[in-house]
mmCIF file of C-alpha atoms in Angstrom:
data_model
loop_
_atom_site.group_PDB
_atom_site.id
_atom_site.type_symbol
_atom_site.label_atom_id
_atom_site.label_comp_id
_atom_site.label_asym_id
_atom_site.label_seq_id
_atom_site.Cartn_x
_atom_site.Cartn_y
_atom_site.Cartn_z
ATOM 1 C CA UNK A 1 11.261 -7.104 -11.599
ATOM 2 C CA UNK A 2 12.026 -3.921 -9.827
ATOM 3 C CA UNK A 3 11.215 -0.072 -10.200
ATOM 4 C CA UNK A 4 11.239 2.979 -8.042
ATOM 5 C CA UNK A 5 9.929 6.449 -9.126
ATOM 6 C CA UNK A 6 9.784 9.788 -7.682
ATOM 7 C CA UNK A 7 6.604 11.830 -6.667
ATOM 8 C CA UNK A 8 6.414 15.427 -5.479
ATOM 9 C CA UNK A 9 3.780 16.711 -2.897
ATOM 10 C CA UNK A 10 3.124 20.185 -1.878
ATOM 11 C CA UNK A 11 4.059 21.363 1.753
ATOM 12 C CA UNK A 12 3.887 24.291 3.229
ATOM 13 C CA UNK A 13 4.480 26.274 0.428
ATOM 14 C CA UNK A 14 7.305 24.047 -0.886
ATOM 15 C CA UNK A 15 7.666 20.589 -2.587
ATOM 16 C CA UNK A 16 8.695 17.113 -0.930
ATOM 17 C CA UNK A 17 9.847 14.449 -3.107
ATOM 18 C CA UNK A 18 9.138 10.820 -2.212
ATOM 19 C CA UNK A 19 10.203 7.692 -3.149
ATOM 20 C CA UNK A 20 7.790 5.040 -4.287
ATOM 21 C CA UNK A 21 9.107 1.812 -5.078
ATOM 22 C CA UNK A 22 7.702 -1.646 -6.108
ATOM 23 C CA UNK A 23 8.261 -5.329 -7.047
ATOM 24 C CA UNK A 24 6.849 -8.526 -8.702
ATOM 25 C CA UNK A 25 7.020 -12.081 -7.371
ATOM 26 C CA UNK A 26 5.528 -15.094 -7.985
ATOM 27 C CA UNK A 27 3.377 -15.114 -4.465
ATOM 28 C CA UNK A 28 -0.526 -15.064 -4.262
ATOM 29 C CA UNK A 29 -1.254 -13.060 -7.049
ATOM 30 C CA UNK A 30 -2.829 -9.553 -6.502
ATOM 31 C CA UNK A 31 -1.785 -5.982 -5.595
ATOM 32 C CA UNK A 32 -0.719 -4.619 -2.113
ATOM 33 C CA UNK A 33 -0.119 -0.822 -1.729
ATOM 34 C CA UNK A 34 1.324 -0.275 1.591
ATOM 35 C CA UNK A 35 3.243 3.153 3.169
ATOM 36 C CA UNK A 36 0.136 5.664 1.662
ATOM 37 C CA UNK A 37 -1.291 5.589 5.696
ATOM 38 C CA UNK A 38 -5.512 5.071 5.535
ATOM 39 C CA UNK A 39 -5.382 5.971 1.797
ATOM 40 C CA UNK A 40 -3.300 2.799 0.596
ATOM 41 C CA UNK A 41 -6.424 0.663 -0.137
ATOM 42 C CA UNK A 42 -8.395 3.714 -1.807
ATOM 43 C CA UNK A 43 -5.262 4.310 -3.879
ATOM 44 C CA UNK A 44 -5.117 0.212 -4.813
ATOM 45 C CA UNK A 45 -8.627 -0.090 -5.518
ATOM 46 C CA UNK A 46 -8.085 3.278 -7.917
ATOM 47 C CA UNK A 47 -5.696 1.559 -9.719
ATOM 48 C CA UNK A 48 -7.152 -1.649 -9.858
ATOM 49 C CA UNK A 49 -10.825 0.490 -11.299
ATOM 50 C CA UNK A 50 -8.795 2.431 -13.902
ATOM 51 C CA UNK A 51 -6.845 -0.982 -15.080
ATOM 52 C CA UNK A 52 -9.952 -3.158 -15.314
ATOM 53 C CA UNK A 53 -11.925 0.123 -17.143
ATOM 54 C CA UNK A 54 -8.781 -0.027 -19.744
ATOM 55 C CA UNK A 55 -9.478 -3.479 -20.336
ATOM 56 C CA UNK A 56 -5.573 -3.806 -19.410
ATOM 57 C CA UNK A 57 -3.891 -7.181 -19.380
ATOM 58 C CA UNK A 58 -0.957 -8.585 -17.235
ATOM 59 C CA UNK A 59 0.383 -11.562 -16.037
ATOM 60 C CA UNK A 60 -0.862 -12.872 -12.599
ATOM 61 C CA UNK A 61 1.787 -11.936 -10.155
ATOM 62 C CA UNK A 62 2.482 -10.259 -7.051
ATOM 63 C CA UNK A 63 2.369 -6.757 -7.385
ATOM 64 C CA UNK A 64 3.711 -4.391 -4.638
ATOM 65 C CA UNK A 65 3.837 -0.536 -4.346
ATOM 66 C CA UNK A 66 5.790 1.299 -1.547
ATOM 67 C CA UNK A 67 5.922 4.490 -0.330
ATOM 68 C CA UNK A 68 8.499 5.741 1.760
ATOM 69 C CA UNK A 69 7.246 8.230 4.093
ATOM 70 C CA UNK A 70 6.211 8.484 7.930
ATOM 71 C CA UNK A 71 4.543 11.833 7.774
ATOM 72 C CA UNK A 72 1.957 11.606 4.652
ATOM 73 C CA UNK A 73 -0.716 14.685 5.293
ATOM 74 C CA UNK A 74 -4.360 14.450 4.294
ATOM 75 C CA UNK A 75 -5.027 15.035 1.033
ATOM 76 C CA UNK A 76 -0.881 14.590 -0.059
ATOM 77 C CA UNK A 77 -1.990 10.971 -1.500
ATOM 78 C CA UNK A 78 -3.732 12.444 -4.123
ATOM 79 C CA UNK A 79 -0.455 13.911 -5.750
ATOM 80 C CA UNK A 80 1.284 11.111 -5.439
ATOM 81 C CA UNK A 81 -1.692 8.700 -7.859
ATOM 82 C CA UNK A 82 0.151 9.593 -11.061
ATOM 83 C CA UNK A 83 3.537 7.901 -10.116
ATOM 84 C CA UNK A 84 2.379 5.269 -8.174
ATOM 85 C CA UNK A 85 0.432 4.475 -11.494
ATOM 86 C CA UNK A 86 3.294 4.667 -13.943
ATOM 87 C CA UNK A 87 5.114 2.135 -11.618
ATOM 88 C CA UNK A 88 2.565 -0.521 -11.408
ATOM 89 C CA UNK A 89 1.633 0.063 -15.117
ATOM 90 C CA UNK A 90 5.260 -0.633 -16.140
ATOM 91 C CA UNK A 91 5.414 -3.674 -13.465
ATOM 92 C CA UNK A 92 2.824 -5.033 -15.258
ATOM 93 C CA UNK A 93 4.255 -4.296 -18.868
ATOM 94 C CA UNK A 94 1.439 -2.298 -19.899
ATOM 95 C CA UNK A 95 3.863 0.984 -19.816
ATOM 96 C CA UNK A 96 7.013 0.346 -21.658
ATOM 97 C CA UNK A 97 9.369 1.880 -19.527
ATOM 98 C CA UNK A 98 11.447 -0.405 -17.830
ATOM 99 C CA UNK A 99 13.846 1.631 -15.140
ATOM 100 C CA UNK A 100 11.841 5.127 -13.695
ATOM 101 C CA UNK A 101 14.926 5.600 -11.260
ATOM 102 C CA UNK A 102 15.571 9.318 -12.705
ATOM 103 C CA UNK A 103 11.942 10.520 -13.544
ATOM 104 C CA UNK A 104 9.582 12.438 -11.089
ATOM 105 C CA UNK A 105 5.657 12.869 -11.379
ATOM 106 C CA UNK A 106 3.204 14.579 -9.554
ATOM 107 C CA UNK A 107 -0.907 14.543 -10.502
ATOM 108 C CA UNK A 108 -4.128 13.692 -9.082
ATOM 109 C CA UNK A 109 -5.580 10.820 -11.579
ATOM 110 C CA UNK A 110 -9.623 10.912 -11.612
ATOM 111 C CA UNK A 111 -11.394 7.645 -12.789
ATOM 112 C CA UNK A 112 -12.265 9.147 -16.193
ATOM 113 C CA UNK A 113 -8.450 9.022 -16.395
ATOM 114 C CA UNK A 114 -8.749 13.160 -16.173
ATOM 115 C CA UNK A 115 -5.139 14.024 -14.949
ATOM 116 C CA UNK A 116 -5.009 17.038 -12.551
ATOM 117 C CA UNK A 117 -1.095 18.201 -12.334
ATOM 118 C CA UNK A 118 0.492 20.226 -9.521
ATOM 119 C CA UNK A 119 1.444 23.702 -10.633
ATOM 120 C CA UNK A 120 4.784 23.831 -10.860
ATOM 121 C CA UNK A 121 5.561 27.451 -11.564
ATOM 122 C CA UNK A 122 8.832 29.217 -12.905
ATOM 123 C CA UNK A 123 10.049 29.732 -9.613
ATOM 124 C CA UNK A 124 9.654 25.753 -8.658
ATOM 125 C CA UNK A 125 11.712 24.859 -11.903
ATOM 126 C CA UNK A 126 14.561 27.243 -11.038
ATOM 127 C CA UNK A 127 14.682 25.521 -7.499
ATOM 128 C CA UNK A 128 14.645 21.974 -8.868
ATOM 129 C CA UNK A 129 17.358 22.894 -11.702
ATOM 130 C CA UNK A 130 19.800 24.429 -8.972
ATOM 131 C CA UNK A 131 19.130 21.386 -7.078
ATOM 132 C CA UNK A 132 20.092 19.007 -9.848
ATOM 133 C CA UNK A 133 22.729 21.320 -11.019
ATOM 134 C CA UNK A 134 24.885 21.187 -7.800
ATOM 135 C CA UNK A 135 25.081 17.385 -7.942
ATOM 136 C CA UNK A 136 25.604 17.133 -11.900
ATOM 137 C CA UNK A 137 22.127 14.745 -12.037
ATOM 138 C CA UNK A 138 19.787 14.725 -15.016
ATOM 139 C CA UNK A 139 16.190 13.946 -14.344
ATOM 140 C CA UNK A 140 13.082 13.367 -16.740
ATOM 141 C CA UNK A 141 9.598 14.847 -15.348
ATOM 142 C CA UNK A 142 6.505 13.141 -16.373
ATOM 143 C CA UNK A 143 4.207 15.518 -16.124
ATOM 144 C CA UNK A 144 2.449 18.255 -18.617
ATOM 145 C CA UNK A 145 3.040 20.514 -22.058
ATOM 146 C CA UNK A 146 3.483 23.536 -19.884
ATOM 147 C CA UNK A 147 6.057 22.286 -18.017
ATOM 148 C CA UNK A 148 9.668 23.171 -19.219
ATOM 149 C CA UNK A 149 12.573 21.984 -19.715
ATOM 150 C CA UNK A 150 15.556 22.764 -18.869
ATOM 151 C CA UNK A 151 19.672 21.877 -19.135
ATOM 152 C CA UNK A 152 18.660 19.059 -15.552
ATOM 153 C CA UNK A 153 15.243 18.720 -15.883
ATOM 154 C CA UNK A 154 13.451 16.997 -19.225
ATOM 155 C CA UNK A 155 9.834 16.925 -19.983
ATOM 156 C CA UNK A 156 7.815 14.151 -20.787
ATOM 157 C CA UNK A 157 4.164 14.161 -21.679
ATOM 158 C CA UNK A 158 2.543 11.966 -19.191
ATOM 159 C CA UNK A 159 -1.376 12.437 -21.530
ATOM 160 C CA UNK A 160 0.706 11.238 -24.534
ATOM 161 C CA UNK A 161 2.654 8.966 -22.614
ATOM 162 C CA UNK A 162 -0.528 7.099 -21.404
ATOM 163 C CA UNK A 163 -2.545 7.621 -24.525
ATOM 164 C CA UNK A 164 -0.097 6.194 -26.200
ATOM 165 C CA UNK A 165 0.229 2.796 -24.498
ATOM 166 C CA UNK A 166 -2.897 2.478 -22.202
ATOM 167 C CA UNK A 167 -5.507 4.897 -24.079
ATOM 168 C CA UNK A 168 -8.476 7.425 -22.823
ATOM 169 C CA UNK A 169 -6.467 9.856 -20.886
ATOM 170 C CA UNK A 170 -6.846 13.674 -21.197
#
């Protein structure tokens, strides 16, 4: 199985998407985060912590997570936590969504499972929208209630979302 997501990260006073993108085989089983520069193995062992503090079962496979990026800043890993959990979650079948192709996500993650999301202001949504507009594409944003939606851009609630199917998020 396949998936790829979208994250946003703040920079410079503007946003940056990036693709993330992952996989399952039937290697040495395990999880390998690569493309996240020094952060990759603090972002795996994250993942691994919030999994094993959900009591969440899946089948033993290789799991990998990909970011595509050469110029990740300090402290733009943190953003990028929330999708790069959805798509191992939903590798794993603990998250029932099976294609994330058209969604975007952007939030720090803590390991109470506090989610922190990036501000994304009127003036952000407009930009995004006009974006999406000129090349007739519909997206879904994971994110929170306050975000909006709009005729390109729909909202889903990520706290739900995980409370839902994983539990103790807020």
């Amino acid at each position: 199985m396949e998936i790829k997501i979208n994250g946003l990260i703040p920079r410079n006073g503007r946003l940056k998407w990036m693709e993330i993108f992952g996989y399952t085989s039937k290697g040495n089983p395990g999880l390998e985060v690569t493309g996240f520069s020094s952060k990759s193995r603090g972002l795996k062992e994250k993942m691994i912590f919030l999994s094993k503090r959900r009591r969440l079962q899946f089948p033993l496979r290789r799991y990998v997570l990909c970011l595509e990026c050469e110029d990740l800043g300090k402290g733009d890993v943190e953003w990028l936590e929330l999708p790069t959990l959805l798509a191992f979650w939903s590798l794993t079948g603990n998250l029932p969504l099976k294609r994330l192709d058209n969604c975007f996500a952007s939030a720090k993650v803590s390991l109470e499972g506090e989610l922190d999301f990036l501000d994304m202001n009127e003036k952000i949504w407009k930009s995004i929208d006009g974006q999406l507009k000129k090349k007739s594409k519909e997206v879904i944003f994971i994110g929170n209630d306050s975000a909006q939606s709009t005729d390109y851009v729909f909202n889903i609630n990520a706290t739900k979302l995980l409370n839902e199917h994983i539990g103790h998020f807020y």
